[in-house]
PDB file of C-alpha atoms in Angstrom:
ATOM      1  CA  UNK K   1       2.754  97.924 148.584  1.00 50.00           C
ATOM      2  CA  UNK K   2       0.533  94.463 149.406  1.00 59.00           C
ATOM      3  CA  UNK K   3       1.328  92.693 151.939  1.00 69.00           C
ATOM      4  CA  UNK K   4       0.290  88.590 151.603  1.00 89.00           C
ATOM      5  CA  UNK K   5       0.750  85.806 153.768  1.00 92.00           C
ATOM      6  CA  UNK K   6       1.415  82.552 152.735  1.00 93.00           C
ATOM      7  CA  UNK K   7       2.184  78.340 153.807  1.00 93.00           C
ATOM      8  CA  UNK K   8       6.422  78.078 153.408  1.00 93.00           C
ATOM      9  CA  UNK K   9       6.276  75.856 150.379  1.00 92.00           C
ATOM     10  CA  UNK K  10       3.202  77.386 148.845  1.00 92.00           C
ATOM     11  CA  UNK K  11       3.354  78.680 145.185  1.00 93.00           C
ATOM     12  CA  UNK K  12       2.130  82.407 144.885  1.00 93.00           C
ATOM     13  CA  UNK K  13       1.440  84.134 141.120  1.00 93.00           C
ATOM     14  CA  UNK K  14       2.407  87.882 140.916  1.00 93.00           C
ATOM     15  CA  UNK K  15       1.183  90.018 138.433  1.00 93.00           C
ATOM     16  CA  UNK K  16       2.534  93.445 137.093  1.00 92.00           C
ATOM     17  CA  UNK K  17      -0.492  95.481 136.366  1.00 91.00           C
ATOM     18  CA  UNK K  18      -0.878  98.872 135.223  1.00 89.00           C
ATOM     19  CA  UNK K  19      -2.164 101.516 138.003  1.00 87.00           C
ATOM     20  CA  UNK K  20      -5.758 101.150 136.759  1.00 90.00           C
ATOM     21  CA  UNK K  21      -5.166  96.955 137.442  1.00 88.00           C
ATOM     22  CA  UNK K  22      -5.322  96.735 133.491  1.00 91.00           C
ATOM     23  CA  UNK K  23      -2.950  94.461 132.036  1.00 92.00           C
ATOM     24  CA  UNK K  24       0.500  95.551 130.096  1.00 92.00           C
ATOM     25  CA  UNK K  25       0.687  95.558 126.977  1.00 91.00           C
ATOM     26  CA  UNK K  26       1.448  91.694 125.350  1.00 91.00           C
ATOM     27  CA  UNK K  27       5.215  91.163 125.086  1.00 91.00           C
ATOM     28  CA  UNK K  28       6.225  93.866 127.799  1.00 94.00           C
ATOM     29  CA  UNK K  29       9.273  92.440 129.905  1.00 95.00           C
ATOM     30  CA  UNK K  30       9.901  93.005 133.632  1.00 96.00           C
ATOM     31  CA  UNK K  31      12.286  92.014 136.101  1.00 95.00           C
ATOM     32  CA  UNK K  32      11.649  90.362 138.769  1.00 96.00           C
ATOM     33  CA  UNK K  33      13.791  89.822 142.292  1.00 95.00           C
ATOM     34  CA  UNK K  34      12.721  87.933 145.126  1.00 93.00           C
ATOM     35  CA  UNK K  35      15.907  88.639 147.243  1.00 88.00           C
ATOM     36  CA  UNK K  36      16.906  84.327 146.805  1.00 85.00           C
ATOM     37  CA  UNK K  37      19.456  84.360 143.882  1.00 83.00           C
ATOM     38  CA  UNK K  38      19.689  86.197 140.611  1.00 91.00           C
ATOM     39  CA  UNK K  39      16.978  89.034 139.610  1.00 93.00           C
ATOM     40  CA  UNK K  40      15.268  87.410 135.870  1.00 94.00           C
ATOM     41  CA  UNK K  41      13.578  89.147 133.620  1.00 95.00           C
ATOM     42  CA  UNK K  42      10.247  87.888 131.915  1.00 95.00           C
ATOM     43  CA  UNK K  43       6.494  88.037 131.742  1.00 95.00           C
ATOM     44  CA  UNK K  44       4.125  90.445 133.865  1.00 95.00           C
ATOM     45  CA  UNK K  45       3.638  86.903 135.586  1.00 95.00           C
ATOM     46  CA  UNK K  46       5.907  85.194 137.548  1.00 95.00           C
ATOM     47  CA  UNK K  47       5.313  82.216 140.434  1.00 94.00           C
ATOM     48  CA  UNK K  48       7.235  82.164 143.406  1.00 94.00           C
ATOM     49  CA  UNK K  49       7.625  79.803 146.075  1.00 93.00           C
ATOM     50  CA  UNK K  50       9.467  79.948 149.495  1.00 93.00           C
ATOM     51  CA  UNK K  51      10.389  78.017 152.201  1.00 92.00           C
ATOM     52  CA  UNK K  52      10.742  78.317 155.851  1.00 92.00           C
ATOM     53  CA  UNK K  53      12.860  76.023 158.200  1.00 88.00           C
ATOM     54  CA  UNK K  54      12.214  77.946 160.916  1.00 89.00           C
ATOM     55  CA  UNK K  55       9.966  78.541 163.785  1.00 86.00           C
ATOM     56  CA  UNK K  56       8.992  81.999 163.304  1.00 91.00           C
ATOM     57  CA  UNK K  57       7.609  84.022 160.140  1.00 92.00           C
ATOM     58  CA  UNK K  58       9.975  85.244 157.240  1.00 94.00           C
ATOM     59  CA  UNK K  59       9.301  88.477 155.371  1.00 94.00           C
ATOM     60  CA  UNK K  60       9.967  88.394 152.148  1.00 94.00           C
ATOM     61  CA  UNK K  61       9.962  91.329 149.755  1.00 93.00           C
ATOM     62  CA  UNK K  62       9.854  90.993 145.592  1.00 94.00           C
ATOM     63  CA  UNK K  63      10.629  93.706 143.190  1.00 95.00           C
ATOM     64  CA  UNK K  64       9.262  93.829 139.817  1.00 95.00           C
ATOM     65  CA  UNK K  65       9.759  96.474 137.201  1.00 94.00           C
ATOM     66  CA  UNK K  66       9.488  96.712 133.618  1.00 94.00           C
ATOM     67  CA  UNK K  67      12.514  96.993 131.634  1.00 95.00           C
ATOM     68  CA  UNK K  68      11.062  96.738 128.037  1.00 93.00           C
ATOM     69  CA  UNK K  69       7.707  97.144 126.297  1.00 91.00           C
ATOM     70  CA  UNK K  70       7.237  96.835 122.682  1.00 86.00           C
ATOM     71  CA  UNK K  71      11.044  97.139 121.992  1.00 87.00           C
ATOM     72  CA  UNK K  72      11.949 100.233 123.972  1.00 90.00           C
ATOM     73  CA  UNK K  73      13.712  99.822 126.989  1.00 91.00           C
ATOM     74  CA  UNK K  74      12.531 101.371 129.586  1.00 89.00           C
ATOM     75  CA  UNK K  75      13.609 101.445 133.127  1.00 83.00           C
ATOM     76  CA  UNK K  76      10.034 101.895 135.562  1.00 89.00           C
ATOM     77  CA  UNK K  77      10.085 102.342 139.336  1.00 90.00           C
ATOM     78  CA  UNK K  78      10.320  99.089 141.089  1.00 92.00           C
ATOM     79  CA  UNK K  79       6.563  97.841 142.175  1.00 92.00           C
ATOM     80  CA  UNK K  80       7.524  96.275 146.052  1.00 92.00           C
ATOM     81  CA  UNK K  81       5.307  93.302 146.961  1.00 92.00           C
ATOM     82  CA  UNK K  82       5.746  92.179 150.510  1.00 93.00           C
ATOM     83  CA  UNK K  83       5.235  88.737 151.842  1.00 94.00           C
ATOM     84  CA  UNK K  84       5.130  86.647 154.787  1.00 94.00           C
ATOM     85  CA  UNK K  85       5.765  83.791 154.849  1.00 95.00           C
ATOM     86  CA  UNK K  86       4.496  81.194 157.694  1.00 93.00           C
ATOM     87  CA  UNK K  87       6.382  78.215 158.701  1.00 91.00           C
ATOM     88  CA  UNK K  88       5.089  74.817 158.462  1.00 88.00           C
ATOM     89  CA  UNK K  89       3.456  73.731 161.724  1.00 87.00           C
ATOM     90  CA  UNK K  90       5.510  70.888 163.764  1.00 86.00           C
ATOM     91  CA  UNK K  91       4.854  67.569 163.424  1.00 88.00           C
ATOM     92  CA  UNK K  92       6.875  65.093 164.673  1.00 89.00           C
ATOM     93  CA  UNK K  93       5.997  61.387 165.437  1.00 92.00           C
ATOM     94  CA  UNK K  94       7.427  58.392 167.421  1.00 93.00           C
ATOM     95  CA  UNK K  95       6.165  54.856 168.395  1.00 94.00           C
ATOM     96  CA  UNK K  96       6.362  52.437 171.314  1.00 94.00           C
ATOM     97  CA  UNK K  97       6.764  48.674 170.923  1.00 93.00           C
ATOM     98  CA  UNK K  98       8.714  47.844 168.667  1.00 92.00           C
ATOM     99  CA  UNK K  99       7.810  47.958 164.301  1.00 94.00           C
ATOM    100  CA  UNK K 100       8.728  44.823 163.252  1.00 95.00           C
ATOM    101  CA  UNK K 101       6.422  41.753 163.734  1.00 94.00           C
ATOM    102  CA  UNK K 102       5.768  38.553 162.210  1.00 94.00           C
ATOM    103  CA  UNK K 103       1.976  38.208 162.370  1.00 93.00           C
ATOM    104  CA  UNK K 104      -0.770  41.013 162.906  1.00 93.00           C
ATOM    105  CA  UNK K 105      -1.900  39.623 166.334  1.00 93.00           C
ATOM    106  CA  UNK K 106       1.879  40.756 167.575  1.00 94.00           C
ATOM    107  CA  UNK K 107       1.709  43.771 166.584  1.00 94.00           C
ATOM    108  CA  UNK K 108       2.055  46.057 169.448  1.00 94.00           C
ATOM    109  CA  UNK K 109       2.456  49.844 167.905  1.00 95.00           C
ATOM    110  CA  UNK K 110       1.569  52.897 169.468  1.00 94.00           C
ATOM    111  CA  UNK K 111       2.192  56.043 167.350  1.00 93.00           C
ATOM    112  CA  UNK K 112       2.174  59.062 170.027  1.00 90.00           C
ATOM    113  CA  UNK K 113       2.251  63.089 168.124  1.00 88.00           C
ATOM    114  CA  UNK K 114       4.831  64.891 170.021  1.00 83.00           C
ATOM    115  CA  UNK K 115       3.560  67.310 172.345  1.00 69.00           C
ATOM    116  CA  UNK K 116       5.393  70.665 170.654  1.00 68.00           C
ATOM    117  CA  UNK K 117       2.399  69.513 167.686  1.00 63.00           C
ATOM    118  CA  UNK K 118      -0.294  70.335 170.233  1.00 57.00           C
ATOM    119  CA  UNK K 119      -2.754  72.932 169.776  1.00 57.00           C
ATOM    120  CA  UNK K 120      -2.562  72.438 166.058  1.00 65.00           C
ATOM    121  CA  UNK K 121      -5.749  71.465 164.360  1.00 62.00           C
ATOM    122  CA  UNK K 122      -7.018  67.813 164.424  1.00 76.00           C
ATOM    123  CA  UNK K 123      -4.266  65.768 162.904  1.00 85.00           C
ATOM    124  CA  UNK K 124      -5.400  62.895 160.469  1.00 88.00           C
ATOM    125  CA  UNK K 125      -3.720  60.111 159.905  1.00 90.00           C
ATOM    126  CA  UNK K 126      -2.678  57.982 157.172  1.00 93.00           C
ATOM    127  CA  UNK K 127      -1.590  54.599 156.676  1.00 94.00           C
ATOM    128  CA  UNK K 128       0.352  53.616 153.206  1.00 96.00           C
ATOM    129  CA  UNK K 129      -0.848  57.462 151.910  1.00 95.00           C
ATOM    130  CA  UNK K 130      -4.196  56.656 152.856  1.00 94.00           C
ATOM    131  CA  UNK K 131      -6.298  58.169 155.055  1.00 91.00           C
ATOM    132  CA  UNK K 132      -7.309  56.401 157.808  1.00 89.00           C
ATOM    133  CA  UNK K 133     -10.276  57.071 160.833  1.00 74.00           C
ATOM    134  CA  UNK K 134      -9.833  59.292 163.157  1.00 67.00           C
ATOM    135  CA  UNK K 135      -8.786  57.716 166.817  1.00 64.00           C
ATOM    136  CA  UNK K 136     -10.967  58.639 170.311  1.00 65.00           C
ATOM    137  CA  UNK K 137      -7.919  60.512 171.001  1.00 69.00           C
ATOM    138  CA  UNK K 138      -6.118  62.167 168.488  1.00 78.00           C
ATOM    139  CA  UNK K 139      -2.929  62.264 169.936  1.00 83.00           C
ATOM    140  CA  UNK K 140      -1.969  58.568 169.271  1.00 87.00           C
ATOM    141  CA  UNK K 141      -2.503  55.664 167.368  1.00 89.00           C
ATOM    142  CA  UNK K 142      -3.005  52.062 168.350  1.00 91.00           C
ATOM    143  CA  UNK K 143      -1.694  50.257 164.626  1.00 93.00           C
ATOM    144  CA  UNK K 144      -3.459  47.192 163.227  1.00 90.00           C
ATOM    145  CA  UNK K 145      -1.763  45.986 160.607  1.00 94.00           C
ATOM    146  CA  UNK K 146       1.446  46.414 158.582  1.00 96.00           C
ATOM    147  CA  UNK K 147       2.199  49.495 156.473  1.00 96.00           C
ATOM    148  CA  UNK K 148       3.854  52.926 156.526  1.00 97.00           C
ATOM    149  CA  UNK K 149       2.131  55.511 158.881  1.00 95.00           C
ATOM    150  CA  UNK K 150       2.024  59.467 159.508  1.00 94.00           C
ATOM    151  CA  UNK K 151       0.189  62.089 159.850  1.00 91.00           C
ATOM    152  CA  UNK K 152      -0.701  65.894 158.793  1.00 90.00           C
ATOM    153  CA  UNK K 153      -0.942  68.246 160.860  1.00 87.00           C
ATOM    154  CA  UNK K 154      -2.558  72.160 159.929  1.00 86.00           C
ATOM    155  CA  UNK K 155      -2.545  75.336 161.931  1.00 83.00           C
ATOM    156  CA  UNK K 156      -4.849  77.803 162.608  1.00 81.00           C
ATOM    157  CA  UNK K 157      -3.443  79.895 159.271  1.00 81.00           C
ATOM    158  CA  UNK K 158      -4.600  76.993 157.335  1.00 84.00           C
ATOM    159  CA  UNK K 159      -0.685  75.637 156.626  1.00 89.00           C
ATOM    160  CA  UNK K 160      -0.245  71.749 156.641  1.00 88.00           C
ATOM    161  CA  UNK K 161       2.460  69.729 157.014  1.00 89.00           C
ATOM    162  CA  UNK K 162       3.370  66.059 156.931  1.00 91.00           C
ATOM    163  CA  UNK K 163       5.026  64.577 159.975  1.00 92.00           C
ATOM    164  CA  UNK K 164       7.953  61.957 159.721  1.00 94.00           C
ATOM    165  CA  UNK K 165       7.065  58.224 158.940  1.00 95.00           C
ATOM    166  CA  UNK K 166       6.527  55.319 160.894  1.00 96.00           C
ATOM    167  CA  UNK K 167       7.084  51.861 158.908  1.00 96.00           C
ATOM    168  CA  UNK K 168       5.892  48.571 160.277  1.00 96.00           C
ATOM    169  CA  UNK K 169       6.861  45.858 158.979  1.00 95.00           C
ATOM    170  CA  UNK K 170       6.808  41.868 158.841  1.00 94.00           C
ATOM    171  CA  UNK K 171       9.385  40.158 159.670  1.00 93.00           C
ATOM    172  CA  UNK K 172       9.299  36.261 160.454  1.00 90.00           C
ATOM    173  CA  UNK K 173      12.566  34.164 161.459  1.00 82.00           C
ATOM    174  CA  UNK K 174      13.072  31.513 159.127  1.00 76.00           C
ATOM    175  CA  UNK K 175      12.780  28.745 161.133  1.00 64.00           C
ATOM    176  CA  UNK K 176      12.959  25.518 158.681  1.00 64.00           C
ATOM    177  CA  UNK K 177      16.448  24.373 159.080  1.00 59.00           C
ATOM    178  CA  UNK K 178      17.055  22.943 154.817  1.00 63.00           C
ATOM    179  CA  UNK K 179      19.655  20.622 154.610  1.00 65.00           C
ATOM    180  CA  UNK K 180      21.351  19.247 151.430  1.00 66.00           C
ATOM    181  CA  UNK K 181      22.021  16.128 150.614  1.00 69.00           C
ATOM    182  CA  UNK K 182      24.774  14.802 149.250  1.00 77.00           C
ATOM    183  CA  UNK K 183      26.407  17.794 150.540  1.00 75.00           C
ATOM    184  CA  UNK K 184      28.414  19.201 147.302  1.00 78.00           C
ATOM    185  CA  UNK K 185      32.188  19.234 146.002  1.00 78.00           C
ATOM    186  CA  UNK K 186      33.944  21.092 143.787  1.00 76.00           C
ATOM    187  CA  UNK K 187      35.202  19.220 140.618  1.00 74.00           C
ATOM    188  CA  UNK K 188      37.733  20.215 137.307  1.00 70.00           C
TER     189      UNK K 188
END
């Protein structure tokens, strides 16, 4: 019984092996059950990937066990493989002064990382998907310029998430009053 953790999210490939770790023989079939839906049969390989929405750690437990090799059906004893599975680490942003601007020189921004994110490792920030420098303080971000910012955000298990995005944008009034002259009519 192996026990593996992993990022919620994260793929993970399982493998049926023999006792030895040798493979099985080409075209055996197993089934597999994860516990989330349906139990499938196929391969001595299989990817999995779950998710956590939740604070704390999930254990998860898949079953494998080969059903047919060769042709003969044959019913093994289920192979457990336990997993845990860690939740993303929180990352939640919000702003101050407004996100809508007409010229850069307005632009007044200050992204701020919630505080539940602290004690994560250094977040890094991006701006339109980019990546952007790193700030004196880490914590917030003074913006410069119009575009669509975030950050990422790891813990100390090495899982990363995105936080929520921040868009600022330009928008100038229209202040040219157009006039038309002759004003039209409608005619048949």
């Amino acid at each position: 019984n192996n026990i593996t953790q992993i990022c919620a999210g994260s793929p993970i490939s399982v493998t049926l092996t023999l006792l030895d770790g040798s493979p099985l023989p080409v075209g055996t079939q197993v089934m597999w059950d994860s516990g989330e839906g349906q139990p499938t049969v196929g391969t001595p390989t299989r990817i999995f990937t779950f998710y956590n929405n939740t604070t704390q750690n999930i254990d998860r437990i898949i079953s494998a066990y080969v059903v047919n090799v060769g042709g003969c059906n044959i019913n093994s004893t289920p192979v457990l493989y336990s997993i845990t599975v860690i939740p993303p680490p929180p990352a939640t942003l919000s702003f101050s002064g407004g996100n809508s601007f007409c010229t850069k020189p307005e632009i007044t921004t200050v992204l701020t990382i919630a505080s539940s994110t602290a004690g994560m490792d250094n977040p890094i920030w991006y701006k339109n998907d980019q990546l952007i420098a790193s700030q004196s303080n880490p914590n917030t971000y003074v913006v410069g310029g119009f575009g669509v910012y975030k950050f990422s955000v790891e813990n100390s298990l090495g899982c990363k998430t995105f936080s929520n995005s921040v868009n600022v944008v330009q928008d100038c009034p229209n202040s040219e009053v157009c006039t038309l002259s002759p004003l039209p009519i409608l005619a048949n």
